[in-house]
Amino acid sequence: MPTPRVAVIIVSYNGLPIVQKCLPTVVQTNWENLQIIFVDNQSSDQSVEWVTENFPKIKVIQHPQNWLFSRANNEVIRAIEADYVVLLNNDVAVSEDWLTTLVKYAEKFPKVGALQPKILQFHQRDHFEYAGACGGFLDQLGYPFARGRIFEHTEKDCGQYDQPMYIDWASGASMLLRCSALKDVGLLDEHFGLHMEEIDLCWRLRRAGYDIGVEPNSKVYHIGGATLSRNSSRKLYYNIRNSLLMLYKNLPRGHFHRVFFQRMIIDHCAALAWFLSGKWHHARSVIQGYLDAHKLRHHYQPPGATEASTSYRGRILIDYLLFRRKLFSDLPQSKFSRSIST
């Protein structure tokens, strides 16, 4: 059998210091039929010159402007021929056999449309990283969490989540996608720009009958916050707006309205708390996110009543704040609506 063709796409914008730390590890990837594509979103920091000079075998694509994450990746995916594409953040370092493990898993399970490795912190490599940790889930209100990370609490990796599992979403920080599946469901939603676009894509894949998986035997190390810090009001805006769009796109209409009512109460209470504490930019981001999500809704049609929903029937906010469940292993397994093991 021929070795599957894999294209690793790394989108970067003014990230030269982190590219210098992480890209050399990607170049050492042990895979025969591999193309590494460095995509520059009109940087002004000499990133392209450094990559071209130090790694002449890497294909470099320069976009005419900053197309953010979704369009920057989509333009490349449309132009290449591959069996799998990997979306890899420019601030992710990898182990030598990380890709081999992912591709072998995907080849073994042809219904897997998207797959992520175990994502650990770059500077504290025995702890899970915020962006995806060891596989993502959604609660009944659409709030994301992961094995190894619930809200701001990231766990130490003690091997407790080393078994592969089916999950709700794989992290865009390091995400292997089956190209034939993308032809079925489409690419990243370019209206999202950045943030939540990979969760939406995974939801569409699940609706089309594909599985989303995590293979913890593959490990990568994420610096995090390279584009926007977790405390950024701009990031909060994208997360609020895109989360609402994702729910509108993927939930049957009656279900969406029930979820939206609860989300509106929770999110606006948070906005009021930020306003009263002097974090006016955060409060404004919530309000603006709701307004802009409403404006963008006309781009989408609601799904049918039998579409795939979220797998966690609980409310992660209540679990975390009221019951102090900060570990994924603390969550009641009875609240998962489907089997999450492979």
PDB file of N, CA, C and O in Angstrom, residues 78-146:
ATOM      1  N   ARG A  78      -7.498  23.985  -0.445  1.00  0.00           N
ATOM      2  CA  ARG A  78      -8.110  23.927  -1.778  1.00  0.00           C
ATOM      3  C   ARG A  78      -7.072  23.700  -2.878  1.00  0.00           C
ATOM      4  O   ARG A  78      -7.402  23.170  -3.940  1.00  0.00           O
ATOM      5  N   ALA A  79      -5.841  24.114  -2.634  1.00  0.00           N
ATOM      6  CA  ALA A  79      -4.830  24.107  -3.692  1.00  0.00           C
ATOM      7  C   ALA A  79      -3.923  22.883  -3.695  1.00  0.00           C
ATOM      8  O   ALA A  79      -3.120  22.726  -4.614  1.00  0.00           O
ATOM      9  N   ILE A  80      -4.023  22.023  -2.673  1.00  0.00           N
ATOM     10  CA  ILE A  80      -3.086  20.913  -2.565  1.00  0.00           C
ATOM     11  C   ILE A  80      -3.788  19.588  -2.798  1.00  0.00           C
ATOM     12  O   ILE A  80      -5.013  19.495  -2.754  1.00  0.00           O
ATOM     13  N   GLU A  81      -2.976  18.560  -3.024  1.00  0.00           N
ATOM     14  CA  GLU A  81      -3.486  17.188  -3.153  1.00  0.00           C
ATOM     15  C   GLU A  81      -2.860  16.368  -2.037  1.00  0.00           C
ATOM     16  O   GLU A  81      -1.637  16.267  -1.943  1.00  0.00           O
ATOM     17  N   ALA A  82      -3.694  15.799  -1.187  1.00  0.00           N
ATOM     18  CA  ALA A  82      -3.196  15.017  -0.060  1.00  0.00           C
ATOM     19  C   ALA A  82      -4.301  14.085   0.426  1.00  0.00           C
ATOM     20  O   ALA A  82      -5.487  14.280   0.116  1.00  0.00           O
ATOM     21  N   ASP A  83      -3.900  13.057   1.158  1.00  0.00           N
ATOM     22  CA  ASP A  83      -4.873  12.180   1.813  1.00  0.00           C
ATOM     23  C   ASP A  83      -5.292  12.736   3.162  1.00  0.00           C
ATOM     24  O   ASP A  83      -6.441  12.556   3.584  1.00  0.00           O
ATOM     25  N   TYR A  84      -4.343  13.389   3.821  1.00  0.00           N
ATOM     26  CA  TYR A  84      -4.610  14.019   5.114  1.00  0.00           C
ATOM     27  C   TYR A  84      -3.957  15.399   5.135  1.00  0.00           C
ATOM     28  O   TYR A  84      -2.882  15.595   4.544  1.00  0.00           O
ATOM     29  N   VAL A  85      -4.600  16.326   5.826  1.00  0.00           N
ATOM     30  CA  VAL A  85      -3.953  17.596   6.135  1.00  0.00           C
ATOM     31  C   VAL A  85      -3.897  17.727   7.647  1.00  0.00           C
ATOM     32  O   VAL A  85      -4.793  17.254   8.361  1.00  0.00           O
ATOM     33  N   VAL A  86      -2.844  18.343   8.119  1.00  0.00           N
ATOM     34  CA  VAL A  86      -2.710  18.637   9.541  1.00  0.00           C
ATOM     35  C   VAL A  86      -2.663  20.146   9.712  1.00  0.00           C
ATOM     36  O   VAL A  86      -1.828  20.822   9.097  1.00  0.00           O
ATOM     37  N   LEU A  87      -3.592  20.675  10.512  1.00  0.00           N
ATOM     38  CA  LEU A  87      -3.536  22.075  10.896  1.00  0.00           C
ATOM     39  C   LEU A  87      -2.685  22.155  12.155  1.00  0.00           C
ATOM     40  O   LEU A  87      -3.016  21.536  13.175  1.00  0.00           O
ATOM     41  N   LEU A  88      -1.581  22.894  12.074  1.00  0.00           N
ATOM     42  CA  LEU A  88      -0.638  22.951  13.192  1.00  0.00           C
ATOM     43  C   LEU A  88      -0.320  24.401  13.496  1.00  0.00           C
ATOM     44  O   LEU A  88       0.147  25.136  12.620  1.00  0.00           O
ATOM     45  N   ASN A  89      -0.584  24.819  14.725  1.00  0.00           N
ATOM     46  CA  ASN A  89      -0.244  26.186  15.106  1.00  0.00           C
ATOM     47  C   ASN A  89       1.258  26.418  15.032  1.00  0.00           C
ATOM     48  O   ASN A  89       2.053  25.499  15.251  1.00  0.00           O
ATOM     49  N   ASN A  90       1.630  27.664  14.767  1.00  0.00           N
ATOM     50  CA  ASN A  90       3.064  27.976  14.656  1.00  0.00           C
ATOM     51  C   ASN A  90       3.789  27.917  15.991  1.00  0.00           C
ATOM     52  O   ASN A  90       5.019  27.922  16.029  1.00  0.00           O
ATOM     53  N   ASP A  91       3.049  27.812  17.102  1.00  0.00           N
ATOM     54  CA  ASP A  91       3.674  27.737  18.429  1.00  0.00           C
ATOM     55  C   ASP A  91       3.573  26.332  19.018  1.00  0.00           C
ATOM     56  O   ASP A  91       3.505  26.162  20.237  1.00  0.00           O
ATOM     57  N   VAL A  92       3.562  25.324  18.137  1.00  0.00           N
ATOM     58  CA  VAL A  92       3.509  23.930  18.572  1.00  0.00           C
ATOM     59  C   VAL A  92       4.788  23.216  18.166  1.00  0.00           C
ATOM     60  O   VAL A  92       5.172  23.226  16.991  1.00  0.00           O
ATOM     61  N   ALA A  93       5.447  22.604  19.154  1.00  0.00           N
ATOM     62  CA  ALA A  93       6.596  21.731  18.895  1.00  0.00           C
ATOM     63  C   ALA A  93       6.116  20.287  18.957  1.00  0.00           C
ATOM     64  O   ALA A  93       5.174  19.965  19.695  1.00  0.00           O
ATOM     65  N   VAL A  94       6.765  19.427  18.182  1.00  0.00           N
ATOM     66  CA  VAL A  94       6.281  18.050  18.061  1.00  0.00           C
ATOM     67  C   VAL A  94       7.396  17.063  18.375  1.00  0.00           C
ATOM     68  O   VAL A  94       8.582  17.390  18.296  1.00  0.00           O
ATOM     69  N   SER A  95       6.985  15.835  18.715  1.00  0.00           N
ATOM     70  CA  SER A  95       7.935  14.738  18.853  1.00  0.00           C
ATOM     71  C   SER A  95       8.136  14.088  17.491  1.00  0.00           C
ATOM     72  O   SER A  95       7.325  14.256  16.576  1.00  0.00           O
ATOM     73  N   GLU A  96       9.204  13.325  17.327  1.00  0.00           N
ATOM     74  CA  GLU A  96       9.592  12.832  16.013  1.00  0.00           C
ATOM     75  C   GLU A  96       8.537  11.934  15.381  1.00  0.00           C
ATOM     76  O   GLU A  96       8.293  11.978  14.174  1.00  0.00           O
ATOM     77  N   ASP A  97       7.869  11.098  16.186  1.00  0.00           N
ATOM     78  CA  ASP A  97       6.920  10.133  15.632  1.00  0.00           C
ATOM     79  C   ASP A  97       5.465  10.543  15.843  1.00  0.00           C
ATOM     80  O   ASP A  97       4.558   9.725  15.719  1.00  0.00           O
ATOM     81  N   TRP A  98       5.236  11.810  16.143  1.00  0.00           N
ATOM     82  CA  TRP A  98       3.873  12.267  16.424  1.00  0.00           C
ATOM     83  C   TRP A  98       2.921  12.006  15.258  1.00  0.00           C
ATOM     84  O   TRP A  98       1.800  11.567  15.444  1.00  0.00           O
ATOM     85  N   LEU A  99       3.397  12.246  14.043  1.00  0.00           N
ATOM     86  CA  LEU A  99       2.536  12.112  12.873  1.00  0.00           C
ATOM     87  C   LEU A  99       2.301  10.650  12.507  1.00  0.00           C
ATOM     88  O   LEU A  99       1.188  10.272  12.124  1.00  0.00           O
ATOM     89  N   THR A 100       3.329   9.828  12.635  1.00  0.00           N
ATOM     90  CA  THR A 100       3.182   8.401  12.344  1.00  0.00           C
ATOM     91  C   THR A 100       2.061   7.797  13.173  1.00  0.00           C
ATOM     92  O   THR A 100       1.213   7.042  12.662  1.00  0.00           O
ATOM     93  N   THR A 101       2.033   8.138  14.453  1.00  0.00           N
ATOM     94  CA  THR A 101       1.001   7.606  15.348  1.00  0.00           C
ATOM     95  C   THR A 101      -0.383   8.051  14.929  1.00  0.00           C
ATOM     96  O   THR A 101      -1.339   7.256  14.922  1.00  0.00           O
ATOM     97  N   LEU A 102      -0.527   9.321  14.543  1.00  0.00           N
ATOM     98  CA  LEU A 102      -1.831   9.828  14.131  1.00  0.00           C
ATOM     99  C   LEU A 102      -2.312   9.179  12.839  1.00  0.00           C
ATOM    100  O   LEU A 102      -3.469   8.754  12.734  1.00  0.00           O
ATOM    101  N   VAL A 103      -1.439   9.100  11.843  1.00  0.00           N
ATOM    102  CA  VAL A 103      -1.861   8.558  10.551  1.00  0.00           C
ATOM    103  C   VAL A 103      -2.206   7.074  10.679  1.00  0.00           C
ATOM    104  O   VAL A 103      -3.191   6.595  10.096  1.00  0.00           O
ATOM    105  N   LYS A 104      -1.422   6.321  11.432  1.00  0.00           N
ATOM    106  CA  LYS A 104      -1.721   4.900  11.613  1.00  0.00           C
ATOM    107  C   LYS A 104      -3.081   4.713  12.267  1.00  0.00           C
ATOM    108  O   LYS A 104      -3.846   3.806  11.899  1.00  0.00           O
ATOM    109  N   TYR A 105      -3.405   5.553  13.229  1.00  0.00           N
ATOM    110  CA  TYR A 105      -4.717   5.474  13.874  1.00  0.00           C
ATOM    111  C   TYR A 105      -5.815   5.782  12.867  1.00  0.00           C
ATOM    112  O   TYR A 105      -6.828   5.078  12.792  1.00  0.00           O
ATOM    113  N   ALA A 106      -5.631   6.849  12.078  1.00  0.00           N
ATOM    114  CA  ALA A 106      -6.645   7.231  11.102  1.00  0.00           C
ATOM    115  C   ALA A 106      -6.824   6.161  10.031  1.00  0.00           C
ATOM    116  O   ALA A 106      -7.945   5.917   9.568  1.00  0.00           O
ATOM    117  N   GLU A 107      -5.728   5.508   9.645  1.00  0.00           N
ATOM    118  CA  GLU A 107      -5.824   4.440   8.662  1.00  0.00           C
ATOM    119  C   GLU A 107      -6.552   3.221   9.224  1.00  0.00           C
ATOM    120  O   GLU A 107      -7.263   2.517   8.502  1.00  0.00           O
ATOM    121  N   LYS A 108      -6.412   2.991  10.510  1.00  0.00           N
ATOM    122  CA  LYS A 108      -7.065   1.847  11.156  1.00  0.00           C
ATOM    123  C   LYS A 108      -8.555   2.076  11.309  1.00  0.00           C
ATOM    124  O   LYS A 108      -9.349   1.137  11.250  1.00  0.00           O
ATOM    125  N   PHE A 109      -8.938   3.363  11.513  1.00  0.00           N
ATOM    126  CA  PHE A 109     -10.355   3.690  11.735  1.00  0.00           C
ATOM    127  C   PHE A 109     -10.816   4.665  10.651  1.00  0.00           C
ATOM    128  O   PHE A 109     -10.759   5.889  10.839  1.00  0.00           O
ATOM    129  N   PRO A 110     -11.269   4.149   9.510  1.00  0.00           N
ATOM    130  CA  PRO A 110     -11.589   5.012   8.367  1.00  0.00           C
ATOM    131  C   PRO A 110     -12.780   5.940   8.580  1.00  0.00           C
ATOM    132  O   PRO A 110     -12.985   6.849   7.785  1.00  0.00           O
ATOM    133  N   LYS A 111     -13.560   5.730   9.650  1.00  0.00           N
ATOM    134  CA  LYS A 111     -14.667   6.649   9.928  1.00  0.00           C
ATOM    135  C   LYS A 111     -14.215   7.884  10.704  1.00  0.00           C
ATOM    136  O   LYS A 111     -15.004   8.816  10.904  1.00  0.00           O
ATOM    137  N   VAL A 112     -12.957   7.911  11.123  1.00  0.00           N
ATOM    138  CA  VAL A 112     -12.451   9.077  11.841  1.00  0.00           C
ATOM    139  C   VAL A 112     -12.181  10.199  10.844  1.00  0.00           C
ATOM    140  O   VAL A 112     -11.362  10.063   9.941  1.00  0.00           O
ATOM    141  N   GLY A 113     -12.885  11.312  11.016  1.00  0.00           N
ATOM    142  CA  GLY A 113     -12.702  12.451  10.121  1.00  0.00           C
ATOM    143  C   GLY A 113     -11.693  13.447  10.625  1.00  0.00           C
ATOM    144  O   GLY A 113     -11.070  14.164   9.840  1.00  0.00           O
ATOM    145  N   ALA A 114     -11.531  13.521  11.955  1.00  0.00           N
ATOM    146  CA  ALA A 114     -10.577  14.448  12.566  1.00  0.00           C
ATOM    147  C   ALA A 114      -9.969  13.778  13.790  1.00  0.00           C
ATOM    148  O   ALA A 114     -10.640  13.017  14.494  1.00  0.00           O
ATOM    149  N   LEU A 115      -8.711  14.097  14.041  1.00  0.00           N
ATOM    150  CA  LEU A 115      -7.965  13.426  15.106  1.00  0.00           C
ATOM    151  C   LEU A 115      -6.938  14.380  15.682  1.00  0.00           C
ATOM    152  O   LEU A 115      -6.279  15.115  14.948  1.00  0.00           O
ATOM    153  N   GLN A 116      -6.814  14.380  17.002  1.00  0.00           N
ATOM    154  CA  GLN A 116      -5.800  15.215  17.636  1.00  0.00           C
ATOM    155  C   GLN A 116      -4.881  14.374  18.505  1.00  0.00           C
ATOM    156  O   GLN A 116      -5.259  13.301  18.979  1.00  0.00           O
ATOM    157  N   PRO A 117      -3.650  14.855  18.735  1.00  0.00           N
ATOM    158  CA  PRO A 117      -2.755  14.203  19.683  1.00  0.00           C
ATOM    159  C   PRO A 117      -3.025  14.701  21.100  1.00  0.00           C
ATOM    160  O   PRO A 117      -3.893  15.559  21.318  1.00  0.00           O
ATOM    161  N   LYS A 118      -2.288  14.174  22.041  1.00  0.00           N
ATOM    162  CA  LYS A 118      -2.257  14.749  23.380  1.00  0.00           C
ATOM    163  C   LYS A 118      -1.481  16.070  23.297  1.00  0.00           C
ATOM    164  O   LYS A 118      -0.373  16.116  22.761  1.00  0.00           O
ATOM    165  N   ILE A 119      -2.085  17.141  23.820  1.00  0.00           N
ATOM    166  CA  ILE A 119      -1.462  18.462  23.736  1.00  0.00           C
ATOM    167  C   ILE A 119      -1.009  18.879  25.130  1.00  0.00           C
ATOM    168  O   ILE A 119      -1.826  19.070  26.035  1.00  0.00           O
ATOM    169  N   LEU A 120       0.299  19.005  25.295  1.00  0.00           N
ATOM    170  CA  LEU A 120       0.909  19.361  26.574  1.00  0.00           C
ATOM    171  C   LEU A 120       1.509  20.757  26.504  1.00  0.00           C
ATOM    172  O   LEU A 120       1.727  21.310  25.419  1.00  0.00           O
ATOM    173  N   GLN A 121       1.764  21.320  27.672  1.00  0.00           N
ATOM    174  CA  GLN A 121       2.362  22.652  27.719  1.00  0.00           C
ATOM    175  C   GLN A 121       3.824  22.606  27.286  1.00  0.00           C
ATOM    176  O   GLN A 121       4.553  21.677  27.643  1.00  0.00           O
ATOM    177  N   PHE A 122       4.226  23.602  26.546  1.00  0.00           N
ATOM    178  CA  PHE A 122       5.598  23.670  26.039  1.00  0.00           C
ATOM    179  C   PHE A 122       6.597  23.847  27.186  1.00  0.00           C
ATOM    180  O   PHE A 122       7.651  23.205  27.204  1.00  0.00           O
ATOM    181  N   HIS A 123       6.275  24.703  28.133  1.00  0.00           N
ATOM    182  CA  HIS A 123       7.211  25.032  29.212  1.00  0.00           C
ATOM    183  C   HIS A 123       7.026  24.168  30.455  1.00  0.00           C
ATOM    184  O   HIS A 123       7.875  24.204  31.360  1.00  0.00           O
ATOM    185  N   GLN A 124       5.950  23.407  30.511  1.00  0.00           N
ATOM    186  CA  GLN A 124       5.695  22.517  31.652  1.00  0.00           C
ATOM    187  C   GLN A 124       5.127  21.223  31.078  1.00  0.00           C
ATOM    188  O   GLN A 124       3.920  20.992  31.086  1.00  0.00           O
ATOM    189  N   ARG A 125       5.990  20.362  30.597  1.00  0.00           N
ATOM    190  CA  ARG A 125       5.585  19.285  29.711  1.00  0.00           C
ATOM    191  C   ARG A 125       4.911  18.108  30.400  1.00  0.00           C
ATOM    192  O   ARG A 125       4.542  17.139  29.732  1.00  0.00           O
ATOM    193  N   ASP A 126       4.738  18.183  31.697  1.00  0.00           N
ATOM    194  CA  ASP A 126       3.963  17.158  32.387  1.00  0.00           C
ATOM    195  C   ASP A 126       2.566  17.665  32.728  1.00  0.00           C
ATOM    196  O   ASP A 126       1.863  17.067  33.547  1.00  0.00           O
ATOM    197  N   HIS A 127       2.151  18.777  32.096  1.00  0.00           N
ATOM    198  CA  HIS A 127       0.812  19.320  32.303  1.00  0.00           C
ATOM    199  C   HIS A 127       0.106  19.491  30.961  1.00  0.00           C
ATOM    200  O   HIS A 127       0.739  19.835  29.953  1.00  0.00           O
ATOM    201  N   PHE A 128      -1.201  19.256  30.966  1.00  0.00           N
ATOM    202  CA  PHE A 128      -1.987  19.455  29.760  1.00  0.00           C
ATOM    203  C   PHE A 128      -2.053  20.932  29.408  1.00  0.00           C
ATOM    204  O   PHE A 128      -1.994  21.803  30.281  1.00  0.00           O
ATOM    205  N   GLU A 129      -2.210  21.197  28.111  1.00  0.00           N
ATOM    206  CA  GLU A 129      -2.307  22.573  27.652  1.00  0.00           C
ATOM    207  C   GLU A 129      -3.767  22.958  27.482  1.00  0.00           C
ATOM    208  O   GLU A 129      -4.623  22.115  27.200  1.00  0.00           O
ATOM    209  N   TYR A 130      -4.039  24.230  27.634  1.00  0.00           N
ATOM    210  CA  TYR A 130      -5.403  24.757  27.622  1.00  0.00           C
ATOM    211  C   TYR A 130      -6.139  24.408  26.334  1.00  0.00           C
ATOM    212  O   TYR A 130      -7.297  23.995  26.359  1.00  0.00           O
ATOM    213  N   ALA A 131      -5.485  24.565  25.190  1.00  0.00           N
ATOM    214  CA  ALA A 131      -6.157  24.460  23.882  1.00  0.00           C
ATOM    215  C   ALA A 131      -6.289  23.010  23.434  1.00  0.00           C
ATOM    216  O   ALA A 131      -5.547  22.534  22.593  1.00  0.00           O
ATOM    217  N   GLY A 132      -7.223  22.285  24.020  1.00  0.00           N
ATOM    218  CA  GLY A 132      -7.514  20.934  23.541  1.00  0.00           C
ATOM    219  C   GLY A 132      -7.098  19.822  24.461  1.00  0.00           C
ATOM    220  O   GLY A 132      -7.694  18.745  24.447  1.00  0.00           O
ATOM    221  N   ALA A 133      -6.030  20.035  25.249  1.00  0.00           N
ATOM    222  CA  ALA A 133      -5.579  19.039  26.229  1.00  0.00           C
ATOM    223  C   ALA A 133      -5.580  17.634  25.632  1.00  0.00           C
ATOM    224  O   ALA A 133      -4.835  17.350  24.698  1.00  0.00           O
ATOM    225  N   CYS A 134      -6.455  16.750  26.133  1.00  0.00           N
ATOM    226  CA  CYS A 134      -6.481  15.372  25.627  1.00  0.00           C
ATOM    227  C   CYS A 134      -7.841  15.018  25.028  1.00  0.00           C
ATOM    228  O   CYS A 134      -8.359  13.928  25.211  1.00  0.00           O
ATOM    229  N   GLY A 135      -8.414  15.991  24.307  1.00  0.00           N
ATOM    230  CA  GLY A 135      -9.666  15.733  23.607  1.00  0.00           C
ATOM    231  C   GLY A 135     -10.820  16.551  24.131  1.00  0.00           C
ATOM    232  O   GLY A 135     -11.049  16.621  25.340  1.00  0.00           O
ATOM    233  N   GLY A 136     -11.562  17.212  23.224  1.00  0.00           N
ATOM    234  CA  GLY A 136     -12.569  18.175  23.619  1.00  0.00           C
ATOM    235  C   GLY A 136     -13.995  17.651  23.630  1.00  0.00           C
ATOM    236  O   GLY A 136     -14.369  16.768  22.855  1.00  0.00           O
ATOM    237  N   PHE A 137     -14.810  18.234  24.510  1.00  0.00           N
ATOM    238  CA  PHE A 137     -16.225  17.916  24.629  1.00  0.00           C
ATOM    239  C   PHE A 137     -17.022  19.207  24.727  1.00  0.00           C
ATOM    240  O   PHE A 137     -16.473  20.288  24.997  1.00  0.00           O
ATOM    241  N   LEU A 138     -18.331  19.088  24.516  1.00  0.00           N
ATOM    242  CA  LEU A 138     -19.259  20.203  24.671  1.00  0.00           C
ATOM    243  C   LEU A 138     -20.348  19.805  25.647  1.00  0.00           C
ATOM    244  O   LEU A 138     -20.849  18.674  25.600  1.00  0.00           O
ATOM    245  N   ASP A 139     -20.715  20.750  26.530  1.00  0.00           N
ATOM    246  CA  ASP A 139     -21.838  20.456  27.411  1.00  0.00           C
ATOM    247  C   ASP A 139     -23.144  20.811  26.694  1.00  0.00           C
ATOM    248  O   ASP A 139     -23.150  21.218  25.533  1.00  0.00           O
ATOM    249  N   GLN A 140     -24.264  20.674  27.377  1.00  0.00           N
ATOM    250  CA  GLN A 140     -25.557  20.828  26.715  1.00  0.00           C
ATOM    251  C   GLN A 140     -25.834  22.267  26.296  1.00  0.00           C
ATOM    252  O   GLN A 140     -26.732  22.519  25.487  1.00  0.00           O
ATOM    253  N   LEU A 141     -25.053  23.232  26.814  1.00  0.00           N
ATOM    254  CA  LEU A 141     -25.201  24.625  26.414  1.00  0.00           C
ATOM    255  C   LEU A 141     -24.123  25.054  25.418  1.00  0.00           C
ATOM    256  O   LEU A 141     -24.050  26.229  25.056  1.00  0.00           O
ATOM    257  N   GLY A 142     -23.304  24.106  24.999  1.00  0.00           N
ATOM    258  CA  GLY A 142     -22.286  24.413  24.004  1.00  0.00           C
ATOM    259  C   GLY A 142     -20.996  24.951  24.566  1.00  0.00           C
ATOM    260  O   GLY A 142     -20.130  25.405  23.808  1.00  0.00           O
ATOM    261  N   TYR A 143     -20.796  24.895  25.888  1.00  0.00           N
ATOM    262  CA  TYR A 143     -19.530  25.334  26.465  1.00  0.00           C
ATOM    263  C   TYR A 143     -18.490  24.225  26.295  1.00  0.00           C
ATOM    264  O   TYR A 143     -18.741  23.070  26.640  1.00  0.00           O
ATOM    265  N   PRO A 144     -17.309  24.555  25.777  1.00  0.00           N
ATOM    266  CA  PRO A 144     -16.287  23.528  25.542  1.00  0.00           C
ATOM    267  C   PRO A 144     -15.440  23.259  26.786  1.00  0.00           C
ATOM    268  O   PRO A 144     -15.205  24.148  27.604  1.00  0.00           O
ATOM    269  N   PHE A 145     -15.002  22.022  26.922  1.00  0.00           N
ATOM    270  CA  PHE A 145     -14.029  21.626  27.928  1.00  0.00           C
ATOM    271  C   PHE A 145     -13.283  20.430  27.365  1.00  0.00           C
ATOM    272  O   PHE A 145     -13.567  19.980  26.249  1.00  0.00           O
ATOM    273  N   ALA A 146     -12.294  19.924  28.101  1.00  0.00           N
ATOM    274  CA  ALA A 146     -11.465  18.857  27.547  1.00  0.00           C
ATOM    275  C   ALA A 146     -10.992  17.918  28.641  1.00  0.00           C
ATOM    276  O   ALA A 146     -10.984  18.274  29.829  1.00  0.00           O
TER     277      ALA A 146
END
